[in-house]
PDB file of C-alpha atoms in Angstrom:
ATOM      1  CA  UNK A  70      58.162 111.312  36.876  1.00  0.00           C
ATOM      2  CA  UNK A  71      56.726 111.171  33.601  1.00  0.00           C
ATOM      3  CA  UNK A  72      53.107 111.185  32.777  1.00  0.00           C
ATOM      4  CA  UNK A  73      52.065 108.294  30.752  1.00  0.00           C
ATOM      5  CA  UNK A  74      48.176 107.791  30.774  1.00  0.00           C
ATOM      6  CA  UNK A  75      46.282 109.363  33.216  1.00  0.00           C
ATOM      7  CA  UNK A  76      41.897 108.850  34.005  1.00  0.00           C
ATOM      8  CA  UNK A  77      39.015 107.795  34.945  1.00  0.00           C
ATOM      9  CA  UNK A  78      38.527 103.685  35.327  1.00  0.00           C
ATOM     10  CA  UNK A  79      36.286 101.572  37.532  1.00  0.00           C
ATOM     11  CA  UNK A  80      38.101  99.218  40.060  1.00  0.00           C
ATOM     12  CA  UNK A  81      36.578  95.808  41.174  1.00  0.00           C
ATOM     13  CA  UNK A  82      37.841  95.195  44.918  1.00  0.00           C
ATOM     14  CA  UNK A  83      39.669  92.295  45.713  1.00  0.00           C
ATOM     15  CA  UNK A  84      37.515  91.028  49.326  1.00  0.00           C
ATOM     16  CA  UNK A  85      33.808  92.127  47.872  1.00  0.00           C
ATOM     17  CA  UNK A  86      34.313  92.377  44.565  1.00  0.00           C
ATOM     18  CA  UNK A  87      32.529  95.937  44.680  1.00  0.00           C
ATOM     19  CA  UNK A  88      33.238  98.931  41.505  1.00  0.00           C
ATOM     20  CA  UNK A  89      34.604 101.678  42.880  1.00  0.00           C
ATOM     21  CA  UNK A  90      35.719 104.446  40.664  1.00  0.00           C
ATOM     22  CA  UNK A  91      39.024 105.753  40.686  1.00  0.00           C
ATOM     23  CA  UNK A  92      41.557 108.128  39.044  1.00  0.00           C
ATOM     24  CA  UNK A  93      44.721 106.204  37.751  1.00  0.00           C
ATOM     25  CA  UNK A  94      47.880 107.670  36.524  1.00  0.00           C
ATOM     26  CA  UNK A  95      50.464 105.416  34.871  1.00  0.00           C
ATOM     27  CA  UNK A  96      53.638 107.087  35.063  1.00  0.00           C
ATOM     28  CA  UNK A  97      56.787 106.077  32.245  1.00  0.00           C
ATOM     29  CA  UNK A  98      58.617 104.279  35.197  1.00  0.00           C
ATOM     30  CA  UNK A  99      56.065 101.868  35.524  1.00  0.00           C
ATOM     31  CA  UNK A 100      53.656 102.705  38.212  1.00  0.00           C
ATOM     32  CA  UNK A 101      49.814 102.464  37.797  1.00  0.00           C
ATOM     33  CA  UNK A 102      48.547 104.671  40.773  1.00  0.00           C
ATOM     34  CA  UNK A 103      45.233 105.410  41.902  1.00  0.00           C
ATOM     35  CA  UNK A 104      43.333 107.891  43.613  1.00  0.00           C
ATOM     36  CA  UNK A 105      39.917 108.929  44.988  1.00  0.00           C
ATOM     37  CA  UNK A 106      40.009 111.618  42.612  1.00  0.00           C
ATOM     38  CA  UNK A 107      41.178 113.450  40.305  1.00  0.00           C
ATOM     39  CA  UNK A 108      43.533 115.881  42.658  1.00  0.00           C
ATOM     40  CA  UNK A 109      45.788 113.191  43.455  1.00  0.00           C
ATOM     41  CA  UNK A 110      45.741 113.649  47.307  1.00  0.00           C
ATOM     42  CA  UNK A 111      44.772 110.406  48.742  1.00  0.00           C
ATOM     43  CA  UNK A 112      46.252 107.626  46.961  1.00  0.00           C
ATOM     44  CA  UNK A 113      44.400 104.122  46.676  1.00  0.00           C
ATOM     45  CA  UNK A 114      46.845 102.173  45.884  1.00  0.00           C
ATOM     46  CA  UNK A 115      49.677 101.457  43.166  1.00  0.00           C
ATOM     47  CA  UNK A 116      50.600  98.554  41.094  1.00  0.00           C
ATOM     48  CA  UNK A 117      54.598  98.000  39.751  1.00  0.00           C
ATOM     49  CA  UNK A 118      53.882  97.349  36.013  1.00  0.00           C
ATOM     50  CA  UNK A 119      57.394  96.723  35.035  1.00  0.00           C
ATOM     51  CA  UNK A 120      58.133  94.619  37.824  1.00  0.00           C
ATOM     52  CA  UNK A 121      54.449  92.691  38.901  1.00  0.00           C
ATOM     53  CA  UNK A 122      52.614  92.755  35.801  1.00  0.00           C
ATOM     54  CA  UNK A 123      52.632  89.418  34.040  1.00  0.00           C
ATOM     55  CA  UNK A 124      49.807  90.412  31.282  1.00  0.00           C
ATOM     56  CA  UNK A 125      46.945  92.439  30.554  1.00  0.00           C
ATOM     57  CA  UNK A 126      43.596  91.041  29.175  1.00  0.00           C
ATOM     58  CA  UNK A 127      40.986  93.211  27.530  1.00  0.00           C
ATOM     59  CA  UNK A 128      37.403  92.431  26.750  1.00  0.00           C
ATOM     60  CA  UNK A 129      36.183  89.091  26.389  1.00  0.00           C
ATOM     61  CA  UNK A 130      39.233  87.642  27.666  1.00  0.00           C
ATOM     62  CA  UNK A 131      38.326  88.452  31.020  1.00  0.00           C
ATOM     63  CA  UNK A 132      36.235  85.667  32.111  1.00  0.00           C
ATOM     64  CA  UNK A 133      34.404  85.559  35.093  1.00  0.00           C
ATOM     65  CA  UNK A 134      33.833  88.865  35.878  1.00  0.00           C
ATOM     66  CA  UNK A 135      30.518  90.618  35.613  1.00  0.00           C
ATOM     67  CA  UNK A 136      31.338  94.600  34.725  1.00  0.00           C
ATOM     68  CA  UNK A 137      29.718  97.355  36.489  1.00  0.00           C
ATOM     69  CA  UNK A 138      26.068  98.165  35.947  1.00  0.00           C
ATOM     70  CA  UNK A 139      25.493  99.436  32.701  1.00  0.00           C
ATOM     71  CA  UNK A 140      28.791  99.118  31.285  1.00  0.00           C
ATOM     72  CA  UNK A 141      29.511  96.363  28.642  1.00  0.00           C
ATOM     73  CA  UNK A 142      32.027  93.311  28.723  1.00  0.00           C
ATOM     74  CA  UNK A 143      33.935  94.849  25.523  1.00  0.00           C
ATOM     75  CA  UNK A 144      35.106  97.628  28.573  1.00  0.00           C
ATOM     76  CA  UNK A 145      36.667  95.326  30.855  1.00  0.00           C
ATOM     77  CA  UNK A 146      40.455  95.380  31.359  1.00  0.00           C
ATOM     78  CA  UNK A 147      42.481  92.756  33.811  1.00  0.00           C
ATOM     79  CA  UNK A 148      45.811  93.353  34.905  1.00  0.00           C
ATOM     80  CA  UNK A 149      47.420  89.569  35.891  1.00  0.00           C
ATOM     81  CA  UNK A 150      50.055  89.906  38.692  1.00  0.00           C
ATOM     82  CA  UNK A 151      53.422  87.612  38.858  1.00  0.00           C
ATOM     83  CA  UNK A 152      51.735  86.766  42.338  1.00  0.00           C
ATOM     84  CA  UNK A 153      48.946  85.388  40.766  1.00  0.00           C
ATOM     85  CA  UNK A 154      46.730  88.054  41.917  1.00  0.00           C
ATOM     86  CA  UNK A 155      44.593  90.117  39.536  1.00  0.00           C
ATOM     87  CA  UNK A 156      43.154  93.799  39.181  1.00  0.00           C
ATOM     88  CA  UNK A 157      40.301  93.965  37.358  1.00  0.00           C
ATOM     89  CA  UNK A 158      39.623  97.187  35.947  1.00  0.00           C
ATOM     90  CA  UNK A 159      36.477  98.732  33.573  1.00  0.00           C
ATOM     91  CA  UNK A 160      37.178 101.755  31.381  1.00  0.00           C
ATOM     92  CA  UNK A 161      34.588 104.560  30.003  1.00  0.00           C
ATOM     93  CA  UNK A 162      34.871 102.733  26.354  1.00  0.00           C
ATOM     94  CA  UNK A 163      36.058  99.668  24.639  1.00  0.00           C
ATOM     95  CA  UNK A 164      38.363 101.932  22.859  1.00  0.00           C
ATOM     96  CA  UNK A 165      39.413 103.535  26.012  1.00  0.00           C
ATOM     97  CA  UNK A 166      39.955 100.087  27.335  1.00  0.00           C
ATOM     98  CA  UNK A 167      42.605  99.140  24.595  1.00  0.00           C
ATOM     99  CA  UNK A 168      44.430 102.407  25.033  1.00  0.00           C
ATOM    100  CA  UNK A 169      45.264 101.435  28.704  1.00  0.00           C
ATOM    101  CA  UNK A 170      45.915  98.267  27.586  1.00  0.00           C
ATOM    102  CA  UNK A 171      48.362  99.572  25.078  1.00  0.00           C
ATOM    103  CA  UNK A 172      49.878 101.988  27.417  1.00  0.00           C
ATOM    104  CA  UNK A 173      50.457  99.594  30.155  1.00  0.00           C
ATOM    105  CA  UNK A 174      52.282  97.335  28.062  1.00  0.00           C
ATOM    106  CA  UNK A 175      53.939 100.328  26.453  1.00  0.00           C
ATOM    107  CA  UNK A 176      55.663 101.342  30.137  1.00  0.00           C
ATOM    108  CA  UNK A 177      55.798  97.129  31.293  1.00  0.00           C
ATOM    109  CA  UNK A 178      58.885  96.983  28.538  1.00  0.00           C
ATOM    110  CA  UNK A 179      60.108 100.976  27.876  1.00  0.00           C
ATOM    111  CA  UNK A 180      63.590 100.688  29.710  1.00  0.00           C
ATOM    112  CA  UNK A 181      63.930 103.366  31.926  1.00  0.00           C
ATOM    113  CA  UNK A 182      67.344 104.786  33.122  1.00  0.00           C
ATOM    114  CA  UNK A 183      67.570 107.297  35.715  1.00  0.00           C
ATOM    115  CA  UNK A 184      70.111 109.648  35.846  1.00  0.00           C
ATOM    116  CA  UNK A 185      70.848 111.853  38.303  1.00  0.00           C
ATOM    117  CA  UNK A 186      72.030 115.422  38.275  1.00  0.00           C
ATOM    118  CA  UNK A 187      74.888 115.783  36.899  1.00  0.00           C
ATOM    119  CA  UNK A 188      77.388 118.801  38.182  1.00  0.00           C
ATOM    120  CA  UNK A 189      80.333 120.209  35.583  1.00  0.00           C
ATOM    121  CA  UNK A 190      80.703 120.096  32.278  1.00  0.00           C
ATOM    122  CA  UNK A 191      80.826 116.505  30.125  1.00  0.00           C
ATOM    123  CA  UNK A 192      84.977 117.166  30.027  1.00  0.00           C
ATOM    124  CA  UNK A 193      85.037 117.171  33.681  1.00  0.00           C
ATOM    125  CA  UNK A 194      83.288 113.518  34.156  1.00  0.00           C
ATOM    126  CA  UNK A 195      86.106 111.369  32.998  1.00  0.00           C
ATOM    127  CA  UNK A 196      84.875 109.083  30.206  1.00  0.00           C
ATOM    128  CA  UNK A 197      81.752 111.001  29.392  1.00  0.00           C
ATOM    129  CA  UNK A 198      80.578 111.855  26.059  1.00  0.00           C
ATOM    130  CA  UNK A 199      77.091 113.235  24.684  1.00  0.00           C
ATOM    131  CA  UNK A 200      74.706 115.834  23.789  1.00  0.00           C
ATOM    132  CA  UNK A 201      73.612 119.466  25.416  1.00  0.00           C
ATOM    133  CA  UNK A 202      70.233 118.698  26.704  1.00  0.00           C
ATOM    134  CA  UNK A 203      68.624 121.694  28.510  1.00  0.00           C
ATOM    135  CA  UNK A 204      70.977 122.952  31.156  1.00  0.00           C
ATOM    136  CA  UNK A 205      72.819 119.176  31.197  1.00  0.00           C
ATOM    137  CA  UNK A 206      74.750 116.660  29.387  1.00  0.00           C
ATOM    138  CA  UNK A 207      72.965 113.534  27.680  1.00  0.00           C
ATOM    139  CA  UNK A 208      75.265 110.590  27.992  1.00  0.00           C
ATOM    140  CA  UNK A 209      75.563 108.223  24.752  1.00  0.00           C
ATOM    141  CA  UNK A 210      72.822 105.297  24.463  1.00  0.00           C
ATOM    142  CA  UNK A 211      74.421 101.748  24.679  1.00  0.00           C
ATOM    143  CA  UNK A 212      71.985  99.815  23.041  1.00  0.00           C
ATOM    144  CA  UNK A 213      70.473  98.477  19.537  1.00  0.00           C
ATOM    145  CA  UNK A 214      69.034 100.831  16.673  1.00  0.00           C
ATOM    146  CA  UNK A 215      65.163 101.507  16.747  1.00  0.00           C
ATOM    147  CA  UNK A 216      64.896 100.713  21.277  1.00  0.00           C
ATOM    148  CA  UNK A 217      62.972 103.175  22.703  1.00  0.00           C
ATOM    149  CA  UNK A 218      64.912 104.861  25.277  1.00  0.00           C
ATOM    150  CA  UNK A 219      63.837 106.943  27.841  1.00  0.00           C
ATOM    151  CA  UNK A 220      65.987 109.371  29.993  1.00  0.00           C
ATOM    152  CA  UNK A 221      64.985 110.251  33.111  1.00  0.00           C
ATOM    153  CA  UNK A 222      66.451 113.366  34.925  1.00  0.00           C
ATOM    154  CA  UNK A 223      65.133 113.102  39.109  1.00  0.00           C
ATOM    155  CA  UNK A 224      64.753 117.300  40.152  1.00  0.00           C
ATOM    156  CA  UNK A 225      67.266 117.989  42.776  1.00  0.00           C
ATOM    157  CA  UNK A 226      64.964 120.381  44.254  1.00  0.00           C
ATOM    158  CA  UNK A 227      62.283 118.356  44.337  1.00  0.00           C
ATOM    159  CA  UNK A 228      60.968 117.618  48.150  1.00  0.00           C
ATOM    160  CA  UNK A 229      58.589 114.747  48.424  1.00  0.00           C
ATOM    161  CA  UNK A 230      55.901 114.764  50.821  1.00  0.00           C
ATOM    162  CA  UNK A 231      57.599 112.490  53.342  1.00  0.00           C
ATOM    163  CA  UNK A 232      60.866 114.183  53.449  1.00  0.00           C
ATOM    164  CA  UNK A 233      58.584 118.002  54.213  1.00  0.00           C
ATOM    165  CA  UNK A 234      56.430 115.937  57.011  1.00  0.00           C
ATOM    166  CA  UNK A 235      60.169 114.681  58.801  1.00  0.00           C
ATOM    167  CA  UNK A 236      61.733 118.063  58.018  1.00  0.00           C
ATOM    168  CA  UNK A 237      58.489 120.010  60.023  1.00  0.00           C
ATOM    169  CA  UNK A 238      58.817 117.001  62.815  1.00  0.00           C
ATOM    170  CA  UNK A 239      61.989 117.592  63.072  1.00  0.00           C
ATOM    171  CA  UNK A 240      62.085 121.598  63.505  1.00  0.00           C
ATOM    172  CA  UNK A 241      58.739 121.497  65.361  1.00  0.00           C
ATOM    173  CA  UNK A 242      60.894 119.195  68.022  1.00  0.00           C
ATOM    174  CA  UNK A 243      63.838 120.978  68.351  1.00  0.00           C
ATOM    175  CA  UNK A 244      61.784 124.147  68.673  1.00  0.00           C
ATOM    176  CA  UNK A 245      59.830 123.007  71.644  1.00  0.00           C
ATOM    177  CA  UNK A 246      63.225 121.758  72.912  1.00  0.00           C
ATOM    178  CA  UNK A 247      64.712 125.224  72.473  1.00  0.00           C
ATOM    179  CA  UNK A 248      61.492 126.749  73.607  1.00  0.00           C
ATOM    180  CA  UNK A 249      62.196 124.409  77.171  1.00  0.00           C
ATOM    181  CA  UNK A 250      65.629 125.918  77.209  1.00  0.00           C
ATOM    182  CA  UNK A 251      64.402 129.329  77.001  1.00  0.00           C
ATOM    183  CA  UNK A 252      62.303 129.262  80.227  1.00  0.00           C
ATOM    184  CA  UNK A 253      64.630 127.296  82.156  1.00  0.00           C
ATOM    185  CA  UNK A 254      65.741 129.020  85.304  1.00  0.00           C
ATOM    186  CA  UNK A 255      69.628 130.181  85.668  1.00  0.00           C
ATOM    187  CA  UNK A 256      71.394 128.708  87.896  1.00  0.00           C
ATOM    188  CA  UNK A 257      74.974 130.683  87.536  1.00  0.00           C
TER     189      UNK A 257
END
């Protein structure tokens, strides 16, 4: 998926209402991510911007919230939930706080399409008419003049990590049942 925004930010928990700092990523689809750092390994938690996100306050407009020590007020950044629920976050800078604020709202109403591989050539997809993009076809955009649309292509080679950790499972199993097999006396 696309990379939208990606840092450092502070993170008040929701039970304690400790700072921890974490690495976020907002990807264009819409997902705010975090991490314990920055190599992305052990993810925190994520938030569904386009789908959960009712608003996003920025400075003084998040009341009742003491920032982290030494940071100022002007750095805070609260992400309202349709649940009600908040996350309450606290960038490096003020200005750093009103780029995530941008960017959030940015993916929150970017439509996103996703499109999957296409096989053949445009002729042989009945109805199908576009562009040469890369090594595919670009079907036409149905909607007003001046939308921002964004095209998403998903890698068909692409293995996530849960589909590699059933895929070892899975041959580790039938190895150890083979393995069984193999030392299995003959009874012919």
């Amino acid at each position: 998926m696309a990379l939208v925004k990606s840092g450092w930010l502070w993170r008040q928990s929701s039970i304690l209402r400790r700072w921890k700092r974490n690495w976020f990523v907002l990807y264009l689809d819409g997902s705010l991510v975090y991490y314990h750092d920055e190599t992305q390994r052990d993810m925190d938690g994520r938030i569904h911007i386009k789908y959960s996100c009712r608003d996003v306050r920025i400075g003084r407009e998040c009341k009742d919230v003491q920032p982290p020590e030494g940071r100022s007020r002007d750095c805070l950044l609260t992400v309202v939930l349709r649940d009600g629920s908040k996350t309450t976050l606290c960038a490096e800078s003020e200005d750093d706080a009103v780029a995530w604020k941008m960017a959030v709202l940015e993916a929150k109403s970017t439509p996103v399409r996703l499109c999957p591989p296409e096989q053949g050539h445009p002729s042989e997809v009945p109805g199908v008419t576009g562009k040469k993009v890369g090594r595919g076809w670009m079907p036409p955009l149905m909607a007003a003049p001046g939308v921002t649309h964004v095209i998403v292509r998903e890698d068909p080679y692409r293995v996530s990590g849960d589909q590699m950790a059933l895929g070892l499972l899975a041959g580790a199993a039938t190895g150890a049942a083979l393995g069984s097999f193999m030392w299995m006396p003959c009874w012919f």
